[in-house]
PDB file of C-alpha atoms in Angstrom:
ATOM      1  CA  MET A   8      38.455 113.113  96.759  1.00 67.00           C
ATOM      2  CA  THR A   9      35.192 111.191  97.006  1.00 74.00           C
ATOM      3  CA  ASP A  10      35.302 110.628  93.239  1.00 75.00           C
ATOM      4  CA  THR A  11      38.586 108.753  93.631  1.00 72.00           C
ATOM      5  CA  LEU A  12      37.246 106.673  96.507  1.00 74.00           C
ATOM      6  CA  ASP A  13      34.096 105.852  94.539  1.00 77.00           C
ATOM      7  CA  LYS A  14      36.044 104.901  91.380  1.00 74.00           C
ATOM      8  CA  CYS A  15      38.241 102.555  93.415  1.00 71.00           C
ATOM      9  CA  ASN A  16      35.216 101.085  95.243  1.00 74.00           C
ATOM     10  CA  ILE A  17      36.683 102.145  98.570  1.00 75.00           C
ATOM     11  CA  PRO A  18      33.998 102.468 101.247  1.00 74.00           C
ATOM     12  CA  TYR A  19      34.175 105.633 103.321  1.00 77.00           C
ATOM     13  CA  ARG A  20      32.197 107.684 105.785  1.00 79.00           C
ATOM     14  CA  PHE A  21      32.342 111.289 106.836  1.00 82.00           C
ATOM     15  CA  ASN A  22      33.069 112.075 110.443  1.00 80.00           C
ATOM     16  CA  ASP A  23      33.520 115.429 112.122  1.00 78.00           C
ATOM     17  CA  THR A  24      34.663 116.776 115.452  1.00 76.00           C
ATOM     18  CA  LEU A  25      31.743 119.191 115.374  1.00 79.00           C
ATOM     19  CA  VAL A  26      28.656 117.936 117.202  1.00 81.00           C
ATOM     20  CA  SER A  27      25.171 119.422 117.397  1.00 85.00           C
ATOM     21  CA  TYR A  28      25.065 119.467 121.187  1.00 89.00           C
ATOM     22  CA  ARG A  29      27.021 121.149 123.947  1.00 89.00           C
ATOM     23  CA  VAL A  30      30.270 119.524 125.039  1.00 87.00           C
ATOM     24  CA  ASP A  31      31.199 120.537 128.566  1.00 89.00           C
ATOM     25  CA  GLY A  32      33.371 119.310 131.418  1.00 85.00           C
ATOM     26  CA  GLN A  33      31.042 116.419 132.160  1.00 86.00           C
ATOM     27  CA  ASN A  34      31.011 114.849 128.706  1.00 85.00           C
ATOM     28  CA  ARG A  35      34.266 116.122 127.178  1.00 86.00           C
ATOM     29  CA  SER A  36      36.333 113.026 128.034  1.00 83.00           C
ATOM     30  CA  THR A  37      33.675 110.718 126.615  1.00 84.00           C
ATOM     31  CA  GLU A  38      33.526 112.743 123.403  1.00 86.00           C
ATOM     32  CA  VAL A  39      37.311 112.664 122.960  1.00 85.00           C
ATOM     33  CA  ILE A  40      37.483 108.928 123.676  1.00 84.00           C
ATOM     34  CA  ASN A  41      34.653 108.252 121.201  1.00 85.00           C
ATOM     35  CA  LYS A  42      36.454 110.258 118.526  1.00 87.00           C
ATOM     36  CA  ILE A  43      39.735 108.434 119.169  1.00 86.00           C
ATOM     37  CA  GLN A  44      37.906 105.078 118.993  1.00 87.00           C
ATOM     38  CA  ALA A  45      36.340 106.027 115.649  1.00 89.00           C
ATOM     39  CA  ILE A  46      39.739 106.939 114.238  1.00 89.00           C
ATOM     40  CA  ARG A  47      41.329 103.800 115.658  1.00 87.00           C
ATOM     41  CA  ASN A  48      38.697 101.702 113.875  1.00 87.00           C
ATOM     42  CA  ALA A  49      39.352 103.375 110.514  1.00 88.00           C
ATOM     43  CA  GLN A  50      41.745 101.988 107.915  1.00 87.00           C
ATOM     44  CA  LEU A  51      42.699 105.492 106.823  1.00 89.00           C
ATOM     45  CA  VAL A  52      41.906 109.042 107.932  1.00 91.00           C
ATOM     46  CA  ILE A  53      41.762 111.860 105.394  1.00 88.00           C
ATOM     47  CA  THR A  54      41.542 115.216 107.141  1.00 89.00           C
ATOM     48  CA  ASP A  55      42.178 118.922 107.031  1.00 86.00           C
ATOM     49  CA  ARG A  56      42.098 119.199 110.825  1.00 88.00           C
ATOM     50  CA  PHE A  57      45.123 118.954 113.101  1.00 89.00           C
ATOM     51  CA  HIS A  58      43.126 117.074 115.735  1.00 87.00           C
ATOM     52  CA  GLY A  59      42.529 114.384 113.114  1.00 90.00           C
ATOM     53  CA  VAL A  60      46.273 114.100 112.542  1.00 92.00           C
ATOM     54  CA  ILE A  61      47.053 113.891 116.263  1.00 91.00           C
ATOM     55  CA  PHE A  62      44.358 111.295 116.938  1.00 90.00           C
ATOM     56  CA  SER A  63      45.603 109.261 113.968  1.00 92.00           C
ATOM     57  CA  VAL A  64      49.166 109.310 115.275  1.00 92.00           C
ATOM     58  CA  ILE A  65      48.033 108.283 118.755  1.00 89.00           C
ATOM     59  CA  THR A  66      46.098 105.338 117.308  1.00 90.00           C
ATOM     60  CA  HIS A  67      48.685 104.487 114.612  1.00 90.00           C
ATOM     61  CA  THR A  68      46.065 104.980 111.905  1.00 90.00           C
ATOM     62  CA  PRO A  69      47.419 106.023 108.501  1.00 91.00           C
ATOM     63  CA  VAL A  70      46.479 109.628 107.795  1.00 91.00           C
ATOM     64  CA  ILE A  71      46.522 111.948 104.807  1.00 88.00           C
ATOM     65  CA  ALA A  72      46.315 115.596 105.831  1.00 88.00           C
ATOM     66  CA  PHE A  73      45.341 118.313 103.397  1.00 85.00           C
ATOM     67  CA  LYS A  74      46.357 121.937 103.583  1.00 79.00           C
ATOM     68  CA  SER A  75      43.744 123.981 105.442  1.00 76.00           C
ATOM     69  CA  PHE A  76      42.995 127.668 105.879  1.00 77.00           C
ATOM     70  CA  ASP A  77      44.926 127.908 109.125  1.00 73.00           C
ATOM     71  CA  THR A  78      48.575 126.998 109.631  1.00 78.00           C
ATOM     72  CA  LYS A  79      48.124 124.266 112.246  1.00 82.00           C
ATOM     73  CA  ILE A  80      48.442 121.403 109.777  1.00 83.00           C
ATOM     74  CA  SER A  81      51.231 122.799 107.599  1.00 82.00           C
ATOM     75  CA  ALA A  82      53.306 123.696 110.668  1.00 85.00           C
ATOM     76  CA  GLY A  83      52.312 120.798 112.918  1.00 86.00           C
ATOM     77  CA  ILE A  84      52.725 118.038 110.350  1.00 87.00           C
ATOM     78  CA  LYS A  85      56.494 118.586 110.606  1.00 88.00           C
ATOM     79  CA  TRP A  86      56.383 117.087 114.123  1.00 90.00           C
ATOM     80  CA  PHE A  87      55.542 113.747 112.530  1.00 91.00           C
ATOM     81  CA  SER A  88      57.954 113.752 109.591  1.00 88.00           C
ATOM     82  CA  ASN A  89      59.625 110.590 110.909  1.00 90.00           C
ATOM     83  CA  LEU A  90      56.368 108.607 110.786  1.00 91.00           C
ATOM     84  CA  ASP A  91      55.804 106.916 107.446  1.00 88.00           C
ATOM     85  CA  PHE A  92      52.039 106.625 107.954  1.00 90.00           C
ATOM     86  CA  VAL A  93      51.521 110.408 108.242  1.00 92.00           C
ATOM     87  CA  HIS A  94      51.222 112.192 104.899  1.00 89.00           C
ATOM     88  CA  TYR A  95      50.663 115.809 103.922  1.00 88.00           C
ATOM     89  CA  ILE A  96      49.358 117.057 100.590  1.00 84.00           C
ATOM     90  CA  ASP A  97      49.262 120.800 100.047  1.00 77.00           C
ATOM     91  CA  SER A  98      47.011 120.658  97.002  1.00 68.00           C
ATOM     92  CA  ASN A  99      44.278 118.443  95.648  1.00 61.00           C
ATOM     93  CA  ASN A 100      46.158 116.634  92.896  1.00 62.00           C
ATOM     94  CA  ALA A 101      46.536 113.177  91.371  1.00 64.00           C
ATOM     95  CA  GLU A 102      49.150 112.222  93.969  1.00 70.00           C
ATOM     96  CA  TYR A 103      46.499 111.410  96.549  1.00 70.00           C
ATOM     97  CA  ALA A 104      45.022 108.465  94.591  1.00 69.00           C
ATOM     98  CA  ASP A 105      48.285 106.511  94.795  1.00 72.00           C
ATOM     99  CA  LEU A 106      48.756 107.614  98.386  1.00 76.00           C
ATOM    100  CA  ILE A 107      45.307 106.315  99.367  1.00 75.00           C
ATOM    101  CA  THR A 108      46.082 102.937  97.817  1.00 72.00           C
ATOM    102  CA  SER A 109      49.467 102.814  99.537  1.00 76.00           C
ATOM    103  CA  CYS A 110      47.934 103.603 102.922  1.00 76.00           C
ATOM    104  CA  LEU A 111      45.122 101.077 102.547  1.00 73.00           C
ATOM    105  CA  THR A 112      47.492  98.272 101.587  1.00 72.00           C
ATOM    106  CA  GLY A 113      49.670  98.964 104.616  1.00 68.00           C
ATOM    107  CA  ALA A 114      52.675  99.881 102.508  1.00 56.00           C
ATOM    108  CA  SER A 115      53.234 103.031 104.541  1.00 52.00           C
ATOM    109  CA  ASN A 116      52.457 101.886 108.073  1.00 50.00           C
ATOM    110  CA  ASN A 117      55.664 100.358 109.390  1.00 44.00           C
ATOM    111  CA  SER A 118      56.561 102.853 112.120  1.00 48.00           C
ATOM    112  CA  ASN A 119      56.569 102.232 115.828  1.00 50.00           C
ATOM    113  CA  VAL A 120      55.697 105.075 118.148  1.00 51.00           C
ATOM    114  CA  SER A 121      57.311 104.821 121.559  1.00 53.00           C
ATOM    115  CA  ASN A 122      55.389 105.320 124.803  1.00 56.00           C
ATOM    116  CA  ASN A 123      57.342 108.535 125.437  1.00 60.00           C
ATOM    117  CA  TYR A 124      56.223 109.867 122.077  1.00 61.00           C
ATOM    118  CA  LYS A 125      52.620 108.926 122.845  1.00 61.00           C
ATOM    119  CA  GLN A 126      52.857 110.793 126.147  1.00 66.00           C
ATOM    120  CA  LEU A 127      54.206 113.876 124.370  1.00 69.00           C
ATOM    121  CA  LEU A 128      51.313 113.733 121.927  1.00 65.00           C
ATOM    122  CA  LEU A 129      48.778 113.456 124.729  1.00 68.00           C
ATOM    123  CA  GLU A 130      50.330 116.499 126.408  1.00 71.00           C
ATOM    124  CA  LYS A 131      50.168 118.462 123.150  1.00 69.00           C
ATOM    125  CA  LEU A 132      46.537 117.424 122.741  1.00 67.00           C
ATOM    126  CA  LYS A 133      45.784 118.827 126.190  1.00 69.00           C
ATOM    127  CA  GLU A 134      47.534 122.085 125.238  1.00 71.00           C
ATOM    128  CA  ILE A 135      45.502 122.391 122.050  1.00 65.00           C
ATOM    129  CA  SER A 136      42.293 121.665 123.944  1.00 61.00           C
ATOM    130  CA  THR A 137      43.140 124.417 126.422  1.00 61.00           C
ATOM    131  CA  VAL A 138      43.769 126.897 123.594  1.00 53.00           C
ATOM    132  CA  ASP A 139      40.475 125.925 121.918  1.00 49.00           C
ATOM    133  CA  GLU A 140      38.556 126.599 125.141  1.00 51.00           C
ATOM    134  CA  ARG A 141      39.682 130.226 125.203  1.00 49.00           C
TER     135      ARG A 141
END
């Protein structure tokens, strides 16, 4: 993936939801907001994490999701099949180079997400957070 970005002179940076310090009830909201802000400021998110997909949908940031070891992405990506800025690739193949270009030029970001849909996503995010805490 980084080879393609480098060849196309596309600047990128790595970002992760994992942090080297404890996230607890006092700083959890700040951490989530900071992560959402980082995604909102990106032109494109490339992820193998379902949280990355959800945050991208909330912020209307084009996203390419790759198949991961768990089934969250492959099952959850179906929730967003009506959004043309959410993409899923189940293998690392040549298709992603064209998809990256399409996303960066805005060719695939014409969807509107209603406030009701945003609320549903926020509720699902809370559910996932609760499951992760267990």
